[in-house]
Tab-separated table of C-alpha atoms in Angstrom:
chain	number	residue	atom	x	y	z
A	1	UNK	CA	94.033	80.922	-32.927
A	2	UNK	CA	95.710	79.530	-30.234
A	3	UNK	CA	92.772	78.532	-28.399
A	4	UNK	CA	91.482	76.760	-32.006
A	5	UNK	CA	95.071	74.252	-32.101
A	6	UNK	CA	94.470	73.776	-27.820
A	7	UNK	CA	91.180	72.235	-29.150
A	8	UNK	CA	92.572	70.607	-31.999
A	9	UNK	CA	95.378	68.711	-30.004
A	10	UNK	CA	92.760	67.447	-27.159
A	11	UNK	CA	90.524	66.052	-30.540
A	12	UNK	CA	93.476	64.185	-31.675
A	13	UNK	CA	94.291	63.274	-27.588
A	14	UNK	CA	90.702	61.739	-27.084
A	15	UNK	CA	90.048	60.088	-30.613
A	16	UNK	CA	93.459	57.774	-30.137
A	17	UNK	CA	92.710	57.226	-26.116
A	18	UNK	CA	89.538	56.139	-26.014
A	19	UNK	CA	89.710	53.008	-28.335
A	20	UNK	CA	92.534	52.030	-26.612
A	21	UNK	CA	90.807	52.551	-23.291
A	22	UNK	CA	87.887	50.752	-24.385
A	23	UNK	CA	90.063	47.805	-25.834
A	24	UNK	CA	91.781	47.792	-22.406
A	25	UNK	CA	88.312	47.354	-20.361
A	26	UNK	CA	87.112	44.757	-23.013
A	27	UNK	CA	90.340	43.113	-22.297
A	28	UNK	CA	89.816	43.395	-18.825
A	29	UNK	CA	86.154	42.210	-18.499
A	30	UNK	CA	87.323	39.206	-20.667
A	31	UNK	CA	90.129	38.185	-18.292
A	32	UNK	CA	87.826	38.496	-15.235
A	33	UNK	CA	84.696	36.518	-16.698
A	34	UNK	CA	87.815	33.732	-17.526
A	35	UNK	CA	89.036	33.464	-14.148
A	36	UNK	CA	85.605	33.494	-12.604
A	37	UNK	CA	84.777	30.647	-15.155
A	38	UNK	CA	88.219	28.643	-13.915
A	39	UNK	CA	86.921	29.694	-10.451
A	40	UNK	CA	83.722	27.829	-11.384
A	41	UNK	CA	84.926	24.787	-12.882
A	42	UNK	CA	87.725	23.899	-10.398
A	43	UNK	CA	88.581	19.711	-10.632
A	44	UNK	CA	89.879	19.863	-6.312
A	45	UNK	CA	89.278	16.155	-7.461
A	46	UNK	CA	91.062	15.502	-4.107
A	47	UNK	CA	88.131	17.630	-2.386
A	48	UNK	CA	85.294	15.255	-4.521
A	49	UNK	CA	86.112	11.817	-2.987
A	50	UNK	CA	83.722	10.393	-1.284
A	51	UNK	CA	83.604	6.758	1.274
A	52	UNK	CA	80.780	4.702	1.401
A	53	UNK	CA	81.356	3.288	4.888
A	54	UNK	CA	77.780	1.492	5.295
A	55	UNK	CA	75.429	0.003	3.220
A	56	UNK	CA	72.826	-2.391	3.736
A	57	UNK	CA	71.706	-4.620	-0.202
A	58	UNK	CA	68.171	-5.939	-0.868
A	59	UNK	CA	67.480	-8.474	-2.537
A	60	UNK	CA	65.230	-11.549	-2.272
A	61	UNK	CA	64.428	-13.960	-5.507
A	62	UNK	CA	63.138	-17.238	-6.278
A	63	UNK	CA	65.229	-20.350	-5.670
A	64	UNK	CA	64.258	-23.788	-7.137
A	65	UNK	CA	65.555	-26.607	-6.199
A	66	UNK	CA	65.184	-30.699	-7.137
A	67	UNK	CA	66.215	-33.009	-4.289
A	68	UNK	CA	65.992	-37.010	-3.732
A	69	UNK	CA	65.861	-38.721	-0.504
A	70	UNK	CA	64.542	-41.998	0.737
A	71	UNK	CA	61.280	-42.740	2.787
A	72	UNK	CA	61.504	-45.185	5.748
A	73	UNK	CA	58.219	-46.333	7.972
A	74	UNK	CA	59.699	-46.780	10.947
A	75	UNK	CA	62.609	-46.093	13.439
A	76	UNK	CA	63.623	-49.832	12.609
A	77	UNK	CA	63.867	-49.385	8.980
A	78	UNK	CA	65.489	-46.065	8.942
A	79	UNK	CA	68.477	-47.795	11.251
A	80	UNK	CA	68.682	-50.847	9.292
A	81	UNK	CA	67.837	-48.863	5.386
A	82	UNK	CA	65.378	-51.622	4.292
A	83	UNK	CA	61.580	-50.935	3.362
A	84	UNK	CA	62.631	-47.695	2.016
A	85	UNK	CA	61.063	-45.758	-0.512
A	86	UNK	CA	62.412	-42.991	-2.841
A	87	UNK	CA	61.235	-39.186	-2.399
A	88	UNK	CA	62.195	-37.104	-5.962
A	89	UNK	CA	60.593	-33.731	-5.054
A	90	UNK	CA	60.702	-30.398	-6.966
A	91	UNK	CA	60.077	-27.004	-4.860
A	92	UNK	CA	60.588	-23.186	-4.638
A	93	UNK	CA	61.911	-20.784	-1.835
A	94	UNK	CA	62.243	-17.522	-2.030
A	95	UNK	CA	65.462	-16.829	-1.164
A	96	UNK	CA	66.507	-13.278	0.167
A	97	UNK	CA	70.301	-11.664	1.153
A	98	UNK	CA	70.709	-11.499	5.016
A	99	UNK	CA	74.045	-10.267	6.451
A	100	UNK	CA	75.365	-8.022	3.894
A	101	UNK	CA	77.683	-5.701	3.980
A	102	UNK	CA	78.808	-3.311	1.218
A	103	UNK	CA	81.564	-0.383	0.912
A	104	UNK	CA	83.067	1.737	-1.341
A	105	UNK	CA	85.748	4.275	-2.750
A	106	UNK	CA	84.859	6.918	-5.253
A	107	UNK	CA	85.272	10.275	-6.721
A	108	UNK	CA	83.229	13.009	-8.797
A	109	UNK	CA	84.980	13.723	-11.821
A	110	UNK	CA	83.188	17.537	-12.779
A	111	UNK	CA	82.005	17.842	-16.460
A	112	UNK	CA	79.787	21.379	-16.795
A	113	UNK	CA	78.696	23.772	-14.233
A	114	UNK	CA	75.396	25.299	-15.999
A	115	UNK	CA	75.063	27.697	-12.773
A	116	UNK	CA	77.068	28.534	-9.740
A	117	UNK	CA	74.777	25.884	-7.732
A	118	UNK	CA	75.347	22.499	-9.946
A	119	UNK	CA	76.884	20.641	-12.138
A	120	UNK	CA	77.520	17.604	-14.367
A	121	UNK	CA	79.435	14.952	-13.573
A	122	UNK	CA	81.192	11.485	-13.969
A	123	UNK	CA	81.223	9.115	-10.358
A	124	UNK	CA	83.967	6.503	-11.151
A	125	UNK	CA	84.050	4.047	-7.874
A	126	UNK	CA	85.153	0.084	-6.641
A	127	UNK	CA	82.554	-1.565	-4.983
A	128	UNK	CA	82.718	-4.883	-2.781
A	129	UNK	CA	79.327	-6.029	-1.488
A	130	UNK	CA	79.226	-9.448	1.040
A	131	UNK	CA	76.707	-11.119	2.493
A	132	UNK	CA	74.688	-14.884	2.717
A	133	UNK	CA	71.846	-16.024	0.701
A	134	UNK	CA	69.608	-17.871	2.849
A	135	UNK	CA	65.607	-18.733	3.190
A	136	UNK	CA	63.048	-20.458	5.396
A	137	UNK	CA	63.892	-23.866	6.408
A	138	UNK	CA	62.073	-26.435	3.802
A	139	UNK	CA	60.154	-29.779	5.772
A	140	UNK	CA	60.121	-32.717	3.751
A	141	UNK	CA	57.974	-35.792	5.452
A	142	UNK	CA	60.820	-38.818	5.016
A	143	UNK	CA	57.949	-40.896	6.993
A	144	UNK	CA	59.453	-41.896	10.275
A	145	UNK	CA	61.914	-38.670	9.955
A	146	UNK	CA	61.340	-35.138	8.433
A	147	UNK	CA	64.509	-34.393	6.125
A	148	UNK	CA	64.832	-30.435	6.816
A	149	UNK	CA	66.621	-28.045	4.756
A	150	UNK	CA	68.282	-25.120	5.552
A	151	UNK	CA	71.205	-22.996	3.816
A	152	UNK	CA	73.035	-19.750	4.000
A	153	UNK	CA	74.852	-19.615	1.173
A	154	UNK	CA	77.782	-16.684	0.840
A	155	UNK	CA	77.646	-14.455	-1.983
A	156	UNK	CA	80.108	-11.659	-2.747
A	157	UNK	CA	79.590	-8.584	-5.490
A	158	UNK	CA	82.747	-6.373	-6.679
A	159	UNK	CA	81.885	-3.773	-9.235
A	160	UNK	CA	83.669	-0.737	-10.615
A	161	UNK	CA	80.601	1.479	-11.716
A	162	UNK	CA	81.088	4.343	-13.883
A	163	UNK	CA	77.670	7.045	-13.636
A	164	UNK	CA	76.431	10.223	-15.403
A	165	UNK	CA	75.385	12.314	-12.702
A	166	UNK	CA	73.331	16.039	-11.879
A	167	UNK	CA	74.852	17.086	-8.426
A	168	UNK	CA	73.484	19.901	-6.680
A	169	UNK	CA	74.661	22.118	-3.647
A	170	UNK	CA	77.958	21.559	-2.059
A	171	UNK	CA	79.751	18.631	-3.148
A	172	UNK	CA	79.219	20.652	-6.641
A	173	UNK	CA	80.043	24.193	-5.814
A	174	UNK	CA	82.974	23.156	-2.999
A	175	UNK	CA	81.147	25.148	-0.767
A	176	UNK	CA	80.062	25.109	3.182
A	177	UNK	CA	77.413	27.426	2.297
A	178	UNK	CA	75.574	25.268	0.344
A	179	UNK	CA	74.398	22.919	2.610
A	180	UNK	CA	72.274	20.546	0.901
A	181	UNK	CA	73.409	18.263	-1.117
A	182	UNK	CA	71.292	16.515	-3.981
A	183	UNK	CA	72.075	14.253	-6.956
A	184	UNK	CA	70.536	12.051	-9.429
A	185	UNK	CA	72.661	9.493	-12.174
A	186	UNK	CA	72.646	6.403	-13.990
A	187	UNK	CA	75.267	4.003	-15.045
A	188	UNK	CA	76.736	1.297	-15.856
A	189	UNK	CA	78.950	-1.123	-13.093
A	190	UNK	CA	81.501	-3.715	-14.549
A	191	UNK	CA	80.398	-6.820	-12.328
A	192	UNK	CA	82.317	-9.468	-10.854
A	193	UNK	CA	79.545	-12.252	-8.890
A	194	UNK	CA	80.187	-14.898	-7.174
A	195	UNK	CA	77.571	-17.705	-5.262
A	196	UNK	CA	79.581	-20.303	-3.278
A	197	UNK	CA	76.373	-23.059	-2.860
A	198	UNK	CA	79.434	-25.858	-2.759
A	199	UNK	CA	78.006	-27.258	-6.500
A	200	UNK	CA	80.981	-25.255	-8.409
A	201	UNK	CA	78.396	-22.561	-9.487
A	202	UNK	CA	80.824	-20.196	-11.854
A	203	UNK	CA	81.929	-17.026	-11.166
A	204	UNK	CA	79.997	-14.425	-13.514
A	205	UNK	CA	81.525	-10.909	-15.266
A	206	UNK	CA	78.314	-8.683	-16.093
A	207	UNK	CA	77.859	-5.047	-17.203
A	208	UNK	CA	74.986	-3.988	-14.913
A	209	UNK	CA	72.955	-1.024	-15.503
A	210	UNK	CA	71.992	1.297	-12.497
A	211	UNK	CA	69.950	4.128	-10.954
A	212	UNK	CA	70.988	5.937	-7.697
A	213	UNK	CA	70.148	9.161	-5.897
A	214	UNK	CA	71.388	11.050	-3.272
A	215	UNK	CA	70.331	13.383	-0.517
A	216	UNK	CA	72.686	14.967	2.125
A	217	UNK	CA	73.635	18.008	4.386
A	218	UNK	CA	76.773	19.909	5.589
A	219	UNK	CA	77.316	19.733	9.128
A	220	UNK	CA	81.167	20.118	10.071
A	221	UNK	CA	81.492	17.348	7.760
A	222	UNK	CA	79.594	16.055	4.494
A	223	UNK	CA	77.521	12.756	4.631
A	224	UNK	CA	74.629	11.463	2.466
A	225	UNK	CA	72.193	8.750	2.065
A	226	UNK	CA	72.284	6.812	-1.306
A	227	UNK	CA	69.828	4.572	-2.816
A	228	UNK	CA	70.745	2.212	-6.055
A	229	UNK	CA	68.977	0.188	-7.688
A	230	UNK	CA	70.065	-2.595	-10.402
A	231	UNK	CA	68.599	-3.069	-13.479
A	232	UNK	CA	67.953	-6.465	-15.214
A	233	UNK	CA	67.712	-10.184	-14.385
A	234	UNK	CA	70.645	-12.095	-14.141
A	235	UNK	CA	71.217	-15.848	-13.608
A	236	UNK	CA	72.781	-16.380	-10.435
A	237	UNK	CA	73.023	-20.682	-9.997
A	238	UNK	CA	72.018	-23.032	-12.734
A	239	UNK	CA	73.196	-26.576	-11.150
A	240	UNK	CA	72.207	-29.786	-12.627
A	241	UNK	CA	74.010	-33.126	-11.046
A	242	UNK	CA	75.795	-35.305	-13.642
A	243	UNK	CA	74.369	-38.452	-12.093
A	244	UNK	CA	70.537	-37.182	-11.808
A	245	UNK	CA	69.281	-40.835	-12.601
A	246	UNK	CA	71.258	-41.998	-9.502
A	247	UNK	CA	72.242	-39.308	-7.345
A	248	UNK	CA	70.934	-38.866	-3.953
A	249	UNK	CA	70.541	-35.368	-1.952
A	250	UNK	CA	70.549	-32.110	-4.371
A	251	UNK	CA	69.904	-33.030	-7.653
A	252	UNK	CA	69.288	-29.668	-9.376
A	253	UNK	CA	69.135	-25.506	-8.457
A	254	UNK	CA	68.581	-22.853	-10.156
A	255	UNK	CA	68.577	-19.212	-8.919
A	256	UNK	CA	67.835	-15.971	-10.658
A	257	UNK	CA	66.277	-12.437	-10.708
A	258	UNK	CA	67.056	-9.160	-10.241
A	259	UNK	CA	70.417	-7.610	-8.242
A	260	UNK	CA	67.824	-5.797	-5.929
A	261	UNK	CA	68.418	-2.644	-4.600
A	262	UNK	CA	71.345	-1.336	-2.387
A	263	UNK	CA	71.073	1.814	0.823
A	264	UNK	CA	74.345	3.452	1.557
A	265	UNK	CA	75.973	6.267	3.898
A	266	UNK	CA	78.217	8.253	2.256
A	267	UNK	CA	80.668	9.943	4.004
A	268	UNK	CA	83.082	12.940	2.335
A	269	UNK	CA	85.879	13.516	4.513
A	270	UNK	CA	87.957	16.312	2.479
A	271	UNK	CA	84.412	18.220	3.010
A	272	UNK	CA	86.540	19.778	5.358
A	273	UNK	CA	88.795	21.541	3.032
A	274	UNK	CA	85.774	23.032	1.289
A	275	UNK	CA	84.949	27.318	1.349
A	276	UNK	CA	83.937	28.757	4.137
A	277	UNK	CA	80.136	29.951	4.451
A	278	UNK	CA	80.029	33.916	3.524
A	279	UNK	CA	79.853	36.320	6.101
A	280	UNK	CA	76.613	38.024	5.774
């Protein structure tokens, strides 16, 4: 009999511990996939900026230009501006950037992490971009003297893009022991142009679609190599003089085309901060 209630009681014992004990792991394994989730999906937005120190911009479009000079037949003529005759010409350079000169300031803003590898993300930046729009001198025959032409013309580009990206290896996991780095995004860069030819060519405010991608490694420090390019065509200089009947020397310009393409190092200097490769 007594042996019968000794069973009983450890019946009764299990049937109201186990559910608990089973509540308690379910509990358990809930908190720990959480924190390894937060784990995962750490901002460290201090840890994703990022310094574009270098880049070097492409771009190279057609320039047309009206100008009027006058001819003279001789050295004699020239000196003393008789016998002249007028030269109204129309032609097109191609005119490419030279000199330029671009940096930048940006950080990764994390979205999604659909593995432990990668992630989503949003790139918000300020760009500045310099440089001088120039092209091969232009000889006009003025008879007894050539009238040559020759510019370099500075042009500056300030953006603040914002970009959808895919990020893959280390800049997404915060990790030294993923060493490559990869990305791919598109966007969209708030666009602030300016093209000082001296003819009072305004200033222009464009949203300008873009493409980039990005390869890089982990060595000590994080760098990468960026390529962008812009999308559309945009109208740089449309000059006309307001005395074309009697104006002398430029009369008309007109510049436009596509933003061209822009290579960048990118440099991450909190890469430092990042985990530790594993000890295998």
């Amino acid at each position: 009999m007594r042996n019968k209630a000794a069973w009983c009681l450890l019946a009764v014992f299990l049937l109201s511990y186990l559910p608990g004990e089973a509540q308690f792991i379910s509990g358990l394994n809930r908190y720990r996939k959480n924190e390894s989730k937060e784990k995962r999906f750490d901002m460290a937005l201090h840890k994703r900026i990022y310094l574009g120190v270098y880049g070097w911009h492409f771009m190279s479009n057609p320039m047309t230009m009206r100008v009027r000079d006058s001819i003279y037949y001789d050295g004699y003529d020239f000196r003393d501006k008789i016998n002249g005759k007028e030269l109204d010409t129309t032609f097109t350079a191609q005119a490419r950037i030279t000199k330029s000169l671009s940096g930048y300031l940006g950080v990764s803003v994390p979205l999604a992490m659909p593995n432990n590898k990668s992630m989503f993300c949003l790139d918000i930046e300020a760009n500045i971009l310099t440089g001088a729009i120039t092209y091969d001198t232009i000889i006009l025959p003025l008879g007894y003297k050539d009238l040559q032409i020759a510019e370099t013309i500075p042009f500056m580009m300030a953006s603040a893009p914002i970009s959808f990206n895919y990020k893959f290896g280390g800049d997404a996991t915060l990790s030294k022991d993923n060493r490559t780095l990869l990305s791919a995004g598109a966007g969209i860069a708030t666009t602030y142009i300016t093209v000082d030819d001296n003819t009072n060519a305004e200033a222009l405010i464009r949203a300008v679609p873009f493409i980039k991608a990005e390869v890089g490694f982990v060595f000590g420090f994080a760098f990468k190599l960026r390529g962008t390019a812009y999308l559309g065509n945009y109208n740089l200089i449309d000059y006309k003089s307001p005395e074309a009947s009697t104006a002398v020397g430029m009369l008309s310009r007109q510049y436009s085309g596509p933003l061209g393409y822009n290579l960048s190092v990118i440099i991450m200097p909190m890469a430092f901060s990042w985990d530790k490769p594993l000890v295998r």
